Amino acid sequence: SFAAALEDPSNVQFVLISDSTVPLKNFGYVYHQLVRHSPDTSKFCLASQARFASASMEMFTQETTRQCIFRDYLRALDRRTLKHHQWAVLARKHVATVVRRAKDALEVWATSWRKAAPDLRGMGDGCSDEGVPITALLLDLKIQGGSTGNTWTDLTRLGVEENCLTYVRWRNCFSGTELDLGDWWHDAKVAVNEYSSVADLL
């Protein structure tokens, strides 16, 4: 848990990753970038704001134009509820804030979540780990009387970077870039069919 990790004073950056994450850079590089180069900042990969309140309309638009489907329906309801990838990197001071404000931040986030993308009946958009950490930071700043009223200014003042450090393949998010895997599902099915055909020959 964050609270347990805070007990070790040598922990300065807290990296949230999945159990199946594969490092693309060596440990020395990652350590230098996080601990030596930017120990006091947190890094969040934010979703782009949805253009439509309806998830169906938003997804249809993104699919037909091959744009990233990872969208934020929450910030239109409350500027403190931003959607981000759950795989974030938090500075020590921000982890302490999240631990202190998590319960209140969850309530603020949940209020937006219940109203966001109303056509997703009974589902909601996203999970609490994709919003509560950054909501906790913005909520704490407001409670402390330090909010400017501008989310982006507040995040900068807090020491929060918009930085995507973990490669996560959401549909169309890398379209037109060197990381675009193309129609990987189609390619995978073709590969399986070809393997089956070869296996039949043996």
Coordinates of C-alpha atoms in Angstrom, one line a residue:
S1 CA 0.0 0.0 0.0
F2 CA 1.0 3.6 -0.4
A3 CA 0.9 4.1 3.4
A4 CA 3.4 1.2 3.9
A5 CA 5.7 2.4 1.1
L6 CA 5.8 5.9 2.7
E7 CA 7.4 4.3 5.8
D8 CA 10.7 3.9 3.8
P9 CA 12.2 7.5 3.5
S10 CA 14.3 6.4 0.6
N11 CA 11.2 6.0 -1.6
V12 CA 10.9 9.2 -3.6
Q13 CA 9.0 8.0 -6.7
F14 CA 6.1 5.6 -6.6
V15 CA 5.6 3.8 -9.9
L16 CA 2.2 2.1 -10.6
I17 CA 2.6 -0.7 -13.1
S18 CA 0.8 -4.0 -14.0
D19 CA 2.2 -7.4 -13.2
S20 CA 2.7 -7.9 -16.9
T21 CA 4.6 -4.7 -17.7
V22 CA 7.8 -5.2 -19.7
P23 CA 10.5 -2.5 -19.3
L24 CA 11.6 -1.0 -22.6
K25 CA 14.5 0.9 -20.9
N26 CA 17.1 -0.4 -18.6
F27 CA 16.9 0.1 -14.8
G28 CA 19.7 2.7 -14.7
Y29 CA 17.9 4.9 -17.3
V30 CA 14.6 4.7 -15.5
Y31 CA 16.2 5.4 -12.1
H32 CA 18.0 8.4 -13.4
Q33 CA 15.0 9.9 -15.1
L34 CA 12.7 9.5 -12.1
V35 CA 14.9 9.7 -9.0
R36 CA 17.8 11.9 -10.2
H37 CA 16.2 14.1 -12.9
S38 CA 12.6 14.6 -11.6
P39 CA 12.2 13.4 -8.0
D40 CA 9.6 16.0 -7.0
T41 CA 7.2 15.7 -9.9
S42 CA 4.4 13.2 -10.6
K43 CA 3.7 12.0 -14.1
F44 CA 0.1 11.3 -15.3
C45 CA -1.0 10.2 -18.8
L46 CA -4.2 12.2 -19.2
A47 CA -7.1 11.1 -21.5
S48 CA -8.3 13.7 -24.1
Q49 CA -11.6 15.3 -23.2
A50 CA -14.6 13.7 -24.9
R51 CA -16.4 15.9 -27.4
F52 CA -19.8 14.3 -26.8
A53 CA -21.6 13.4 -23.6
S54 CA -22.7 10.1 -25.2
A55 CA -20.1 7.4 -25.1
S56 CA -21.7 5.7 -28.1
M57 CA -21.4 8.9 -30.2
E58 CA -17.9 9.5 -29.0
M59 CA -16.7 6.0 -29.8
F60 CA -18.3 6.0 -33.2
T61 CA -16.6 9.3 -34.0
Q62 CA -13.2 8.0 -32.8
E63 CA -13.5 4.7 -34.7
T64 CA -14.6 6.3 -38.0
T65 CA -11.7 8.8 -37.8
R66 CA -9.2 6.4 -36.3
Q67 CA -8.6 8.6 -33.3
C68 CA -7.8 7.4 -29.8
I69 CA -10.8 6.0 -27.9
F70 CA -9.3 6.6 -24.4
R71 CA -11.5 9.6 -23.6
D72 CA -12.4 11.7 -20.5
Y73 CA -16.1 12.2 -19.9
L74 CA -15.6 13.4 -16.3
R75 CA -13.9 16.7 -16.5
A76 CA -16.9 18.3 -18.2
L77 CA -18.8 17.7 -15.0
D78 CA -16.1 18.7 -12.5
R79 CA -12.7 20.2 -13.4
R80 CA -11.1 18.2 -10.5
T81 CA -12.1 14.9 -12.0
L82 CA -9.7 14.2 -14.8
K83 CA -9.3 10.7 -16.3
H84 CA -5.8 9.4 -16.6
H85 CA -4.1 6.0 -17.2
Q86 CA -3.9 4.0 -14.0
W87 CA -0.2 3.4 -14.6
A88 CA 1.1 6.7 -13.2
V89 CA 4.2 7.8 -11.3
L90 CA 3.8 9.8 -8.1
A91 CA 6.3 11.9 -6.2
R92 CA 6.5 11.2 -2.5
K93 CA 4.7 14.4 -1.4
H94 CA 1.8 13.5 -3.7
V95 CA 1.5 10.0 -2.4
A96 CA 1.2 11.4 1.1
T97 CA -1.6 13.7 -0.2
V98 CA -3.4 10.8 -1.9
V99 CA -3.3 8.7 1.3
R100 CA -4.6 11.7 3.3
R101 CA -7.4 12.7 0.8
A102 CA -8.3 9.4 -1.0
K103 CA -11.7 8.9 0.7
D104 CA -12.9 12.4 0.0
A105 CA -11.4 12.3 -3.5
L106 CA -13.3 9.1 -4.2
E107 CA -16.6 10.7 -3.3
V108 CA -15.8 13.7 -5.6
W109 CA -14.8 11.4 -8.4
A110 CA -17.8 9.1 -7.9
T111 CA -20.2 12.0 -8.2
S112 CA -18.9 12.8 -11.7
W113 CA -18.5 9.1 -12.6
R114 CA -22.2 8.4 -11.9
K115 CA -23.3 11.2 -14.3
A116 CA -20.7 10.7 -17.0
A117 CA -21.5 9.0 -20.3
P118 CA -25.1 8.3 -19.3
D119 CA -25.6 5.8 -22.2
L120 CA -23.3 3.4 -20.4
R121 CA -26.1 2.2 -18.2
G122 CA -25.0 0.4 -15.1
M123 CA -21.3 0.5 -16.2
G124 CA -19.9 4.0 -15.9
D125 CA -16.7 5.1 -17.7
G126 CA -13.4 4.0 -16.2
C127 CA -12.3 2.9 -12.8
S128 CA -11.5 4.9 -9.7
D129 CA -7.7 4.3 -10.1
E130 CA -8.0 6.3 -13.4
G131 CA -9.0 9.4 -11.6
V132 CA -8.9 9.4 -7.8
P133 CA -5.1 10.1 -7.4
I134 CA -5.2 13.3 -9.5
T135 CA -8.5 14.3 -8.0
A136 CA -7.0 14.0 -4.5
L137 CA -4.2 16.4 -5.4
L138 CA -6.6 19.0 -6.8
L139 CA -9.0 18.6 -4.0
D140 CA -6.2 19.0 -1.4
L141 CA -5.0 22.2 -3.1
K142 CA -8.6 23.6 -3.0
I143 CA -9.0 22.7 0.7
Q144 CA -5.6 24.4 1.5
G145 CA -6.8 27.5 -0.3
G146 CA -4.2 27.3 -3.0
S147 CA -6.3 26.7 -6.1
T148 CA -6.3 29.3 -8.8
G149 CA -9.5 28.0 -10.3
N150 CA -7.6 26.9 -13.4
T151 CA -6.9 23.1 -13.4
W152 CA -3.8 23.3 -15.7
T153 CA -2.3 26.1 -13.7
D154 CA -3.0 24.2 -10.5
L155 CA -1.4 21.0 -11.8
T156 CA 1.7 22.9 -12.8
R157 CA 2.0 24.6 -9.4
L158 CA 1.6 21.2 -7.8
G159 CA 4.4 19.7 -9.8
V160 CA 2.3 17.4 -12.0
E161 CA 3.5 16.6 -15.5
E162 CA 1.4 15.3 -18.3
N163 CA 3.7 12.5 -19.3
C164 CA 2.9 9.0 -20.6
L165 CA 5.6 6.7 -19.3
T166 CA 3.9 3.4 -19.9
Y167 CA 3.0 2.1 -23.3
V168 CA -0.7 1.1 -23.2
R169 CA -2.4 0.1 -26.4
W170 CA -5.8 1.7 -26.5
R171 CA -7.5 1.5 -29.9
N172 CA -6.2 4.0 -32.4
C173 CA -4.1 5.9 -29.9
F174 CA -1.0 5.4 -31.9
S175 CA -2.5 5.8 -35.4
G176 CA 0.0 7.3 -37.8
T177 CA 2.9 7.0 -35.4
E178 CA 5.9 4.6 -35.3
L179 CA 4.1 2.8 -32.5
D180 CA 1.0 2.0 -34.6
L181 CA 0.6 -1.7 -34.6
G182 CA -2.0 -1.5 -37.4
D183 CA -4.9 -4.0 -37.3
W184 CA -3.2 -6.3 -34.9
W185 CA -6.4 -8.4 -34.2
H186 CA -6.8 -9.1 -37.9
D187 CA -3.1 -9.9 -38.2
A188 CA -3.3 -12.2 -35.2
K189 CA -6.3 -14.1 -36.6
V190 CA -4.5 -14.5 -40.0
A191 CA -1.4 -15.8 -38.1
V192 CA -3.5 -18.4 -36.2
N193 CA -5.2 -19.5 -39.4
E194 CA -1.9 -19.9 -41.2
Y195 CA -0.5 -21.9 -38.2
S196 CA -3.5 -24.1 -38.3
S197 CA -3.1 -24.7 -42.1
V198 CA 0.6 -25.6 -41.6
A199 CA -0.3 -27.9 -38.7
D200 CA -2.8 -29.7 -40.9
L201 CA 0.0 -30.4 -43.4
L202 CA 2.2 -32.1 -40.8

